[in-house]
XYZ file of C-alpha atoms in Angstrom:
609
model
C 0.000 0.000 0.000
C 1.438 3.405 -1.003
C 2.174 5.993 1.682
C -0.574 8.628 2.121
C 0.108 12.058 0.600
C 0.989 15.046 2.816
C -2.274 16.828 3.702
C -3.539 20.434 3.913
C -7.107 21.331 4.951
C -8.319 24.824 4.014
C -11.591 26.745 3.770
C -12.258 29.588 1.369
C -14.178 32.354 3.138
C -15.542 35.558 1.649
C -18.554 37.819 1.339
C -21.248 36.806 -1.141
C -20.233 37.370 -4.806
C -16.525 37.969 -4.171
C -15.568 34.996 -6.361
C -14.958 31.942 -4.108
C -16.624 29.352 -6.322
C -15.038 30.689 -9.532
C -11.590 30.533 -7.898
C -12.198 26.885 -6.860
C -13.068 26.114 -10.515
C -9.645 27.379 -11.567
C -7.884 25.452 -8.776
C -9.539 22.313 -10.191
C -8.403 23.054 -13.720
C -4.818 23.984 -12.883
C -4.244 21.065 -10.516
C -5.238 18.579 -13.230
C -8.411 17.482 -11.383
C -10.287 17.960 -14.670
C -8.908 16.530 -17.910
C -8.088 19.134 -20.568
C -10.894 17.809 -22.776
C -13.387 17.298 -19.921
C -16.506 19.403 -20.253
C -17.213 21.021 -16.895
C -19.849 23.606 -16.112
C -18.832 27.006 -14.788
C -18.991 27.277 -10.986
C -18.901 23.485 -10.757
C -19.207 23.579 -6.964
C -22.632 25.288 -7.180
C -24.370 22.069 -8.115
C -27.881 22.902 -6.927
C -30.259 24.555 -9.504
C -31.036 27.510 -7.229
C -27.309 28.115 -6.643
C -26.741 28.264 -10.404
C -29.672 30.644 -10.994
C -28.933 33.028 -8.144
C -25.144 32.862 -8.478
C -24.683 32.223 -4.753
C -23.419 29.293 -2.693
C -26.165 27.954 -0.414
C -24.636 24.692 0.829
C -21.068 24.239 2.008
C -19.216 21.623 -0.031
C -15.987 19.692 0.372
C -13.623 18.903 -2.458
C -10.016 17.926 -2.881
C -7.192 18.572 -5.353
C -3.713 17.116 -5.636
C -0.802 19.456 -6.356
C 2.871 18.456 -6.552
C 2.381 15.446 -4.287
C 0.246 17.224 -1.641
C -3.469 16.572 -1.163
C -5.341 19.825 -0.512
C -8.861 19.436 0.925
C -10.861 22.594 0.120
C -14.195 23.635 1.635
C -16.223 26.187 -0.355
C -18.410 28.048 2.160
C -21.602 30.114 1.696
C -21.009 33.865 1.589
C -24.538 34.922 2.543
C -25.338 35.644 6.199
C -28.542 33.546 6.115
C -26.384 30.452 5.619
C -23.802 31.512 8.219
C -24.671 28.532 10.423
C -22.698 26.387 7.992
C -19.581 28.574 8.037
C -18.886 28.489 11.770
C -18.869 24.699 11.996
C -16.808 24.219 8.836
C -13.917 26.247 10.187
C -13.418 23.633 12.921
C -12.492 21.112 10.165
C -9.601 23.079 8.665
C -6.093 24.272 9.597
C -6.029 27.388 7.421
C -8.264 29.773 5.496
C -8.040 31.765 2.298
C -9.778 35.092 2.894
C -10.987 36.401 -0.444
C -11.822 40.118 -0.767
C -13.052 42.005 -3.817
C -10.510 44.611 -5.041
C -13.283 47.225 -5.246
C -15.885 46.364 -2.582
C -13.324 45.500 0.090
C -14.198 44.089 3.513
C -17.988 43.612 3.792
C -20.201 42.513 6.731
C -19.984 38.800 5.970
C -16.183 39.124 5.591
C -16.106 40.463 9.139
C -18.364 37.673 10.425
C -16.402 34.740 8.957
C -12.976 36.308 9.577
C -13.856 36.850 13.246
C -14.781 33.160 13.567
C -11.532 32.073 11.841
C -9.305 34.320 13.992
C -11.038 33.151 17.197
C -10.126 29.557 16.276
C -6.467 30.599 15.934
C -6.309 30.146 12.141
C -3.808 32.264 10.175
C -5.487 33.496 6.969
C -3.923 33.923 3.529
C -5.455 37.130 2.117
C -6.269 37.032 -1.612
C -7.351 40.336 -3.187
C -9.560 39.034 -6.015
C -10.828 40.677 -9.218
C -7.697 42.893 -9.503
C -8.574 43.416 -13.186
C -11.669 45.473 -12.268
C -11.500 49.022 -13.686
C -12.628 50.418 -10.295
C -10.049 48.448 -8.229
C -8.628 50.163 -5.125
C -6.177 47.478 -4.035
C -4.139 49.397 -1.433
C -7.203 50.865 0.333
C -8.801 47.403 0.442
C -5.637 45.937 2.013
C -5.679 48.714 4.640
C -9.348 47.882 5.358
C -8.468 44.202 5.843
C -5.625 45.072 8.244
C -7.940 47.401 10.224
C -10.526 44.614 10.306
C -7.987 42.147 11.744
C -6.968 44.658 14.432
C -10.625 45.365 15.358
C -11.205 41.598 15.698
C -8.314 41.281 18.208
C -6.073 39.302 15.855
C -2.678 38.281 17.264
C 0.550 39.782 15.875
C 1.141 36.505 14.023
C -2.329 36.633 12.425
C -1.889 40.310 11.432
C 1.315 39.388 9.592
C -0.687 37.720 6.814
C 0.650 36.828 3.335
C -1.105 38.613 0.436
C -1.713 37.520 -3.155
C -3.358 39.531 -5.948
C -5.594 37.406 -8.158
C -8.237 37.161 -10.825
C -10.175 33.950 -10.166
C -11.990 34.239 -13.484
C -8.746 34.558 -15.471
C -6.881 32.004 -13.347
C -3.843 33.890 -12.040
C -2.431 34.963 -8.653
C 0.745 36.962 -8.005
C 2.656 38.562 -5.153
C 3.107 41.686 -7.329
C -0.139 43.753 -7.509
C 0.796 45.196 -10.925
C 0.914 41.823 -12.780
C -2.133 40.806 -14.814
C -1.044 37.367 -16.033
C 0.253 33.985 -14.917
C -1.219 30.942 -13.163
C -2.395 29.976 -9.687
C 0.949 28.291 -8.844
C 1.829 31.055 -6.302
C -1.452 30.308 -4.480
C -0.784 26.546 -4.378
C 2.739 27.247 -3.077
C 1.439 29.604 -0.407
C -1.124 27.016 0.789
C 1.550 24.308 1.129
C 4.050 26.670 2.859
C 1.725 28.699 5.093
C -1.017 26.235 6.149
C 0.216 23.674 8.699
C -0.381 19.952 8.212
C -2.984 18.560 10.680
C -1.334 18.100 14.091
C -3.611 15.411 15.492
C -3.234 12.181 17.455
C -3.173 9.252 15.013
C -2.567 6.663 17.744
C -5.510 7.471 20.054
C -9.082 6.109 19.781
C -11.128 7.201 16.755
C -13.171 10.436 17.155
C -14.914 12.570 14.548
C -17.060 15.724 14.787
C -20.060 15.792 12.419
C -19.998 19.137 10.625
C -22.274 18.648 7.603
C -25.231 16.323 7.124
C -27.006 15.123 4.009
C -29.161 12.199 3.013
C -28.450 9.589 0.345
C -31.178 7.304 -1.058
C -28.900 4.256 -0.770
C -26.746 4.968 2.290
C -29.197 6.944 4.469
C -27.731 9.710 6.625
C -24.230 10.775 5.580
C -22.158 12.792 8.071
C -19.182 14.824 6.858
C -16.378 16.084 9.083
C -12.738 15.759 10.004
C -11.260 12.803 11.876
C -9.875 14.403 15.079
C -7.988 11.392 16.410
C -7.173 7.768 15.667
C -8.097 5.674 12.643
C -11.289 4.086 11.357
C -11.937 1.206 8.969
C -15.157 0.140 7.252
C -17.409 -1.862 9.633
C -15.639 -0.656 12.786
C -18.051 -0.244 15.743
C -18.879 3.410 16.493
C -21.263 5.408 18.659
C -22.625 8.941 18.633
C -22.443 11.307 21.643
C -24.285 14.591 22.157
C -22.641 17.731 23.592
C -23.292 16.479 27.164
C -21.620 13.121 26.495
C -24.879 11.127 26.382
C -24.924 8.181 23.948
C -27.437 8.853 21.144
C -26.962 5.612 19.223
C -24.562 2.757 18.582
C -23.749 1.325 15.135
C -21.049 0.490 12.595
C -19.282 2.559 9.939
C -21.014 0.943 6.959
C -19.303 3.229 4.414
C -16.363 5.659 4.417
C -15.841 8.141 1.611
C -13.112 10.626 0.805
C -13.264 13.589 -1.597
C -11.487 13.522 -4.956
C -12.311 16.572 -7.060
C -16.102 16.781 -7.237
C -16.567 13.071 -6.461
C -17.035 11.211 -3.192
C -15.057 7.987 -3.524
C -15.215 4.960 -1.166
C -12.130 4.311 0.983
C -11.329 1.438 3.360
C -9.648 3.501 6.046
C -9.273 7.105 7.290
C -6.879 8.616 9.825
C -6.650 11.767 11.962
C -6.713 14.905 9.782
C -8.687 13.359 6.899
C -11.967 15.004 5.888
C -14.407 12.158 5.217
C -18.090 11.337 4.798
C -19.366 8.509 6.996
C -22.583 6.439 6.743
C -24.058 3.918 9.168
C -25.869 5.971 11.815
C -29.556 6.906 11.732
C -29.917 9.502 14.523
C -26.562 11.308 14.780
C -26.640 14.887 13.524
C -24.470 17.994 13.132
C -22.378 18.916 16.231
C -22.526 15.316 17.554
C -19.303 13.386 18.198
C -18.947 10.031 16.404
C -16.303 7.916 18.097
C -14.957 4.513 19.048
C -16.960 2.729 21.827
C -14.354 3.550 24.514
C -14.616 7.354 24.004
C -16.850 9.065 26.627
C -15.912 12.772 26.290
C -17.452 14.580 23.264
C -15.470 16.982 21.077
C -16.375 20.611 21.843
C -18.615 21.900 19.035
C -19.726 25.359 17.928
C -23.296 25.976 19.160
C -25.846 26.381 16.368
C -27.104 29.972 16.165
C -30.809 30.286 17.029
C -33.354 31.230 14.316
C -34.410 34.899 14.222
C -37.329 34.811 11.747
C -40.400 32.591 11.289
C -43.086 32.061 8.634
C -46.244 29.953 8.641
C -46.411 27.261 5.935
C -50.076 26.260 5.509
C -52.087 23.922 3.304
C -53.293 25.843 0.222
C -57.035 26.429 0.795
C -57.724 28.721 -2.197
C -60.474 27.817 -4.725
C -57.682 26.830 -7.182
C -55.977 24.393 -4.755
C -54.737 21.167 -6.344
C -54.868 22.409 -9.958
C -51.122 22.867 -10.477
C -49.319 20.838 -7.793
C -49.483 17.176 -6.841
C -48.322 17.595 -3.218
C -51.086 19.446 -1.418
C -51.885 17.606 1.846
C -50.656 18.609 5.299
C -49.056 15.165 5.728
C -46.900 15.650 2.610
C -45.905 19.178 3.686
C -45.107 17.956 7.217
C -42.893 15.098 5.988
C -41.009 17.429 3.631
C -40.396 20.084 6.291
C -39.221 17.521 8.856
C -36.871 16.067 6.234
C -35.481 19.582 5.647
C -35.053 20.222 9.386
C -33.168 16.915 9.678
C -30.417 18.000 7.275
C -30.578 21.792 7.732
C -29.835 22.405 11.393
C -30.475 26.167 11.127
C -34.202 25.502 10.487
C -36.750 24.662 13.189
C -40.248 23.290 12.418
C -43.224 23.455 14.822
C -46.650 21.959 14.026
C -49.770 24.026 14.789
C -52.647 22.714 16.898
C -54.977 22.461 13.872
C -52.350 20.272 12.075
C -52.934 22.269 8.856
C -50.020 24.654 9.212
C -46.418 24.676 10.423
C -44.227 27.432 11.801
C -40.817 27.315 10.114
C -38.100 29.365 11.805
C -34.749 30.174 10.169
C -31.908 32.689 9.921
C -33.464 35.067 7.377
C -35.810 35.764 4.462
C -33.387 34.416 1.849
C -32.922 31.079 3.616
C -36.693 30.512 3.970
C -37.306 31.841 0.432
C -34.864 29.224 -0.939
C -36.755 26.474 0.943
C -40.138 27.633 -0.437
C -38.774 27.853 -3.996
C -37.274 24.352 -3.693
C -40.595 22.899 -2.448
C -42.508 24.690 -5.191
C -40.304 23.063 -7.840
C -40.925 19.678 -6.232
C -44.694 20.049 -6.869
C -45.898 21.442 -3.520
C -48.729 23.949 -3.098
C -48.452 26.184 -0.019
C -49.946 29.207 1.690
C -47.175 31.383 3.181
C -47.698 34.045 5.867
C -45.852 37.306 6.380
C -42.430 36.750 8.047
C -42.254 37.702 11.719
C -39.223 38.109 13.920
C -38.757 35.960 17.021
C -38.697 38.042 20.206
C -36.994 37.096 23.475
C -37.508 38.007 27.124
C -34.229 39.032 28.789
C -34.223 40.367 32.354
C -37.942 41.145 32.182
C -37.404 43.191 28.991
C -38.659 42.299 25.530
C -35.771 42.091 23.054
C -35.632 41.634 19.279
C -32.950 40.739 16.703
C -30.856 43.547 15.218
C -28.801 43.463 12.027
C -25.772 45.390 10.797
C -26.760 46.807 7.397
C -24.070 48.081 5.018
C -25.382 49.994 2.002
C -23.334 51.192 -0.988
C -25.330 53.803 -2.878
C -24.819 56.631 -5.392
C -24.323 59.934 -3.517
C -27.576 61.426 -4.892
C -29.720 58.699 -3.250
C -27.994 58.590 0.161
C -30.362 61.079 1.871
C -33.432 59.109 0.695
C -31.970 55.853 2.041
C -31.036 57.428 5.401
C -34.573 58.866 5.733
C -36.260 55.519 4.905
C -33.973 53.543 7.244
C -34.564 55.953 10.127
C -38.325 55.578 9.648
C -37.718 51.856 10.157
C -35.988 52.615 13.503
C -32.441 52.047 12.164
C -29.517 54.017 13.625
C -26.782 55.338 11.306
C -23.424 54.226 12.773
C -21.050 55.207 9.929
C -21.167 57.216 6.719
C -18.181 57.627 4.420
C -17.391 58.065 0.709
C -16.450 54.765 -0.972
C -15.119 56.251 -4.244
C -16.570 56.545 -7.772
C -19.386 58.841 -6.603
C -20.705 56.361 -4.050
C -21.333 56.548 -0.297
C -21.117 53.659 2.169
C -23.747 53.821 4.925
C -23.667 51.485 7.955
C -26.758 51.055 10.162
C -27.781 49.070 13.215
C -31.392 48.145 12.466
C -34.072 45.927 14.022
C -34.706 42.951 11.674
C -38.449 43.687 11.940
C -37.993 47.023 10.161
C -36.107 45.443 7.246
C -38.850 42.972 6.287
C -40.148 44.069 2.903
C -37.688 46.965 2.503
C -35.401 45.511 -0.182
C -37.809 46.086 -3.116
C -38.481 49.667 -1.994
C -34.715 50.207 -1.605
C -34.061 49.092 -5.203
C -36.809 51.459 -6.454
C -35.424 54.363 -4.417
C -31.889 53.832 -5.778
C -33.017 53.050 -9.387
C -31.566 49.549 -9.009
C -28.002 50.800 -8.372
C -27.845 50.349 -4.577
C -26.252 47.305 -2.898
C -27.469 46.233 0.545
C -25.737 43.683 2.784
C -27.177 42.478 6.092
C -25.712 40.489 8.978
C -27.197 39.391 12.316
C -25.720 41.608 15.039
C -27.387 40.993 18.422
C -30.628 40.890 20.381
C -31.385 44.419 21.607
C -34.210 46.482 23.191
C -37.622 46.348 21.486
C -38.020 49.445 19.266
C -41.816 49.825 19.467
C -44.180 50.207 16.516
C -42.579 50.352 13.042
C -44.701 51.629 10.159
C -45.578 49.013 7.559
C -47.061 49.264 4.077
C -48.791 52.613 3.547
C -51.126 51.617 0.679
C -54.202 49.407 0.794
C -54.958 46.693 -1.780
C -57.544 45.999 -4.483
C -59.400 42.760 -3.639
C -61.414 40.753 -6.174
C -65.082 40.237 -5.169
C -65.693 37.427 -7.695
C -64.174 34.257 -9.184
C -63.411 33.698 -12.884
C -61.172 35.385 -15.491
C -60.085 39.030 -15.461
C -61.600 41.158 -18.258
C -59.660 43.910 -20.089
C -62.633 46.330 -19.937
C -62.857 46.001 -16.136
C -59.090 46.263 -15.617
C -59.007 49.397 -17.779
C -61.467 51.127 -15.445
C -59.500 49.930 -12.373
C -56.159 51.361 -13.542
C -57.082 54.763 -12.065
C -57.422 53.116 -8.647
C -53.770 52.016 -8.380
C -51.217 49.469 -9.672
C -52.560 46.156 -11.042
C -50.998 42.718 -10.452
C -53.031 40.749 -13.052
C -53.468 40.637 -16.839
C -56.663 40.076 -18.878
C -57.632 36.355 -18.899
C -55.722 35.681 -15.660
C -57.716 33.374 -13.369
C -58.841 35.162 -10.204
C -60.957 34.315 -7.170
C -62.873 36.099 -4.419
C -60.474 37.413 -1.785
C -57.470 37.417 -4.155
C -55.433 40.660 -4.240
C -55.324 41.924 -7.826
C -53.579 45.274 -7.268
C -52.366 47.980 -4.909
C -54.789 50.757 -4.019
C -53.520 54.323 -4.421
C -55.192 55.091 -1.028
C -54.511 53.581 2.415
C -57.760 51.553 2.585
C -58.480 48.124 1.097
C -61.047 48.222 -1.711
C -63.184 45.376 -3.068
C -63.531 45.584 -6.853
C -65.006 43.597 -9.762
C -62.273 42.698 -12.293
C -64.805 40.714 -14.394
C -67.230 43.523 -15.199
C -67.938 43.555 -18.923
C -69.382 46.284 -21.163
C -73.193 46.466 -21.337
C -74.170 46.065 -24.995
C -77.003 48.256 -26.455
C -78.023 49.368 -29.912
C -75.709 52.342 -29.568
C -72.538 50.704 -28.226
C -70.425 48.103 -29.955
C -67.856 45.619 -28.674
C -65.332 46.765 -31.297
C -64.121 49.592 -29.061
C -62.607 46.981 -26.707
C -59.853 46.368 -29.242
C -58.516 49.862 -28.544
C -57.958 49.223 -24.797
C -54.287 49.717 -23.937
C -53.454 48.520 -20.427
C -50.314 49.440 -18.487
C -48.206 46.256 -17.994
C -49.056 44.824 -14.545
C -46.569 44.490 -11.689
C -45.679 40.765 -11.603
C -44.026 39.878 -8.285
C -41.350 37.270 -7.652
C -41.687 34.976 -4.643
C -39.410 37.149 -2.463
C -41.207 40.341 -3.504
C -44.617 38.818 -2.728
C -43.507 37.588 0.726
C -42.033 41.026 1.489
C -45.190 42.813 0.232
C -47.945 41.106 2.231
C -49.430 42.387 5.485
C -50.319 40.399 8.613
C -53.841 39.548 7.347
C -52.582 38.377 3.924
C -50.868 35.302 2.451
C -48.899 34.252 -0.610
C -50.335 31.281 -2.502
C -47.359 29.364 -3.944
C -47.845 26.645 -6.584
C -45.469 25.119 -9.170
C -46.763 27.547 -11.840
C -48.179 30.571 -9.990
C -47.514 33.053 -7.204
C -50.696 34.829 -6.071
C -51.254 37.300 -3.246
C -54.520 36.917 -1.290
C -56.277 37.775 1.952
C -55.867 35.066 4.619
C -59.682 35.080 5.071
C -61.263 34.981 1.601
C -64.923 35.572 2.569
C -65.554 39.366 2.867
C -68.095 39.007 5.735
C -65.781 36.761 7.782
C -62.928 39.191 7.057
C -64.931 42.149 8.429
C -65.859 40.136 11.548
C -62.203 39.250 12.166
C -61.228 42.918 11.634
C -63.787 44.091 14.234
C -62.559 41.479 16.746
C -58.962 42.642 16.250
C -59.948 46.301 16.803
C -61.800 45.405 20.028
C -58.808 43.378 21.243
């Protein structure tokens, strides 16, 4: 048997859209992981459909490349704060990190979050300034920002003395000279091998392994991924799982061991301390549990999983059109799917309601829950989704709520509008500075409650040019009432198909959400009222024909194109008494209570309460 290769375990950490996954693509290509003639998709690590469409990494993934006789295990981590639960645990698997920063945007909120976690674990980052070929690069200022960030995060002198490379992940080069715009990634490979230490772990002790990632395989069942912390393990060795208190959760055998080779998981017979592996054979063990040999009684210390801050109600679709487009419509199917999600996604918590027809799903943010809804929709589910609500806490007899750090880059001319809107939502401006090229960077501390539904309005206010980044900050004092949507809605009072003649007469009332011939039902929201009150309207009213009026005039009706909302926009738009109906083909906004008389009764009860 050949001797195992020297090993390096690294994670690539960065803010969303700073180029992690593209850089990993190039590491694959230049290490020979892909054949020259092999056809590989761009951003190969983003394997999930939603990751490809949105251009973001949602799930952390392990991979491995071989370079000059050294095996380098690489973990590509999510850059978005909603998936931050993954990042913290992953860093416990590695001995070094590559911190990637955009040469123009610099250090962003998520950069601060993941870098703080890495420094606290004692890791010494390699800083890579990416996208140096951008016309608006400001390399030296960005490096100064990174150094200031390290100092503010209490980095040691050794950590502050970080090596720097200047790279273009898309063009596949990295250099120590910031002026070069050519070459290969060889300097980066060299820096990883020289700067990142080999795992210093006990190979002779009993086997122990901390589960960091969890997924499910149709053939193998639960598959736990993590790093072997001590000892060795062979296929069919007896193992047991311990929780954080040291209690035994279950006992079993390692039915399958897999190592990472490029994008593939390949079976191996044995793994030793330092190896990152996937292990099958246990049915109950989950993330943050210790899997170990039977003689081990003390669990490995694990990062606690951050609590959810936001919840939505997932209900059975009870609209008149229920069951027409999806084939998964019962509460039992929805329940099984949500519990399956909660099993593999530890940042999500599912609670069943007393009526058994709805479920409260709590998570880290709107994006995370939006991704789950979109995934279920594509699988054929029909759902009714409520307005998101933040999860409050009681601390010392005081009501507290989650706050977020919000960093906004906006053209100078729109900065006053953004500041005004954010302050109305009870946000406090903590920093304001020019960020070059006619832009201003604004930093706020804002209650999460005030940010629900703001993103669409923010894009309108900044003509689509503003960039907003959010990161969970703390639980702080409750901020009182925050104003919501100012306008009322136009509610259909009948069921059928919308008529152009009726919609034409309704255009003066506000903004429409439906086209002629769209199917509508009583209680469905078909537009936004220009006034604050809700208004019931008839979108099916047709022209009365007489001897003097002809139908031919209808051909001349020219309607303004309606506002068609995406899933995220619809969820952000609705009020507390409204829902989003989500099916595989449609997204409709509706009142939670469809019957107008029942709706009025419920409104009166609420006022009296």
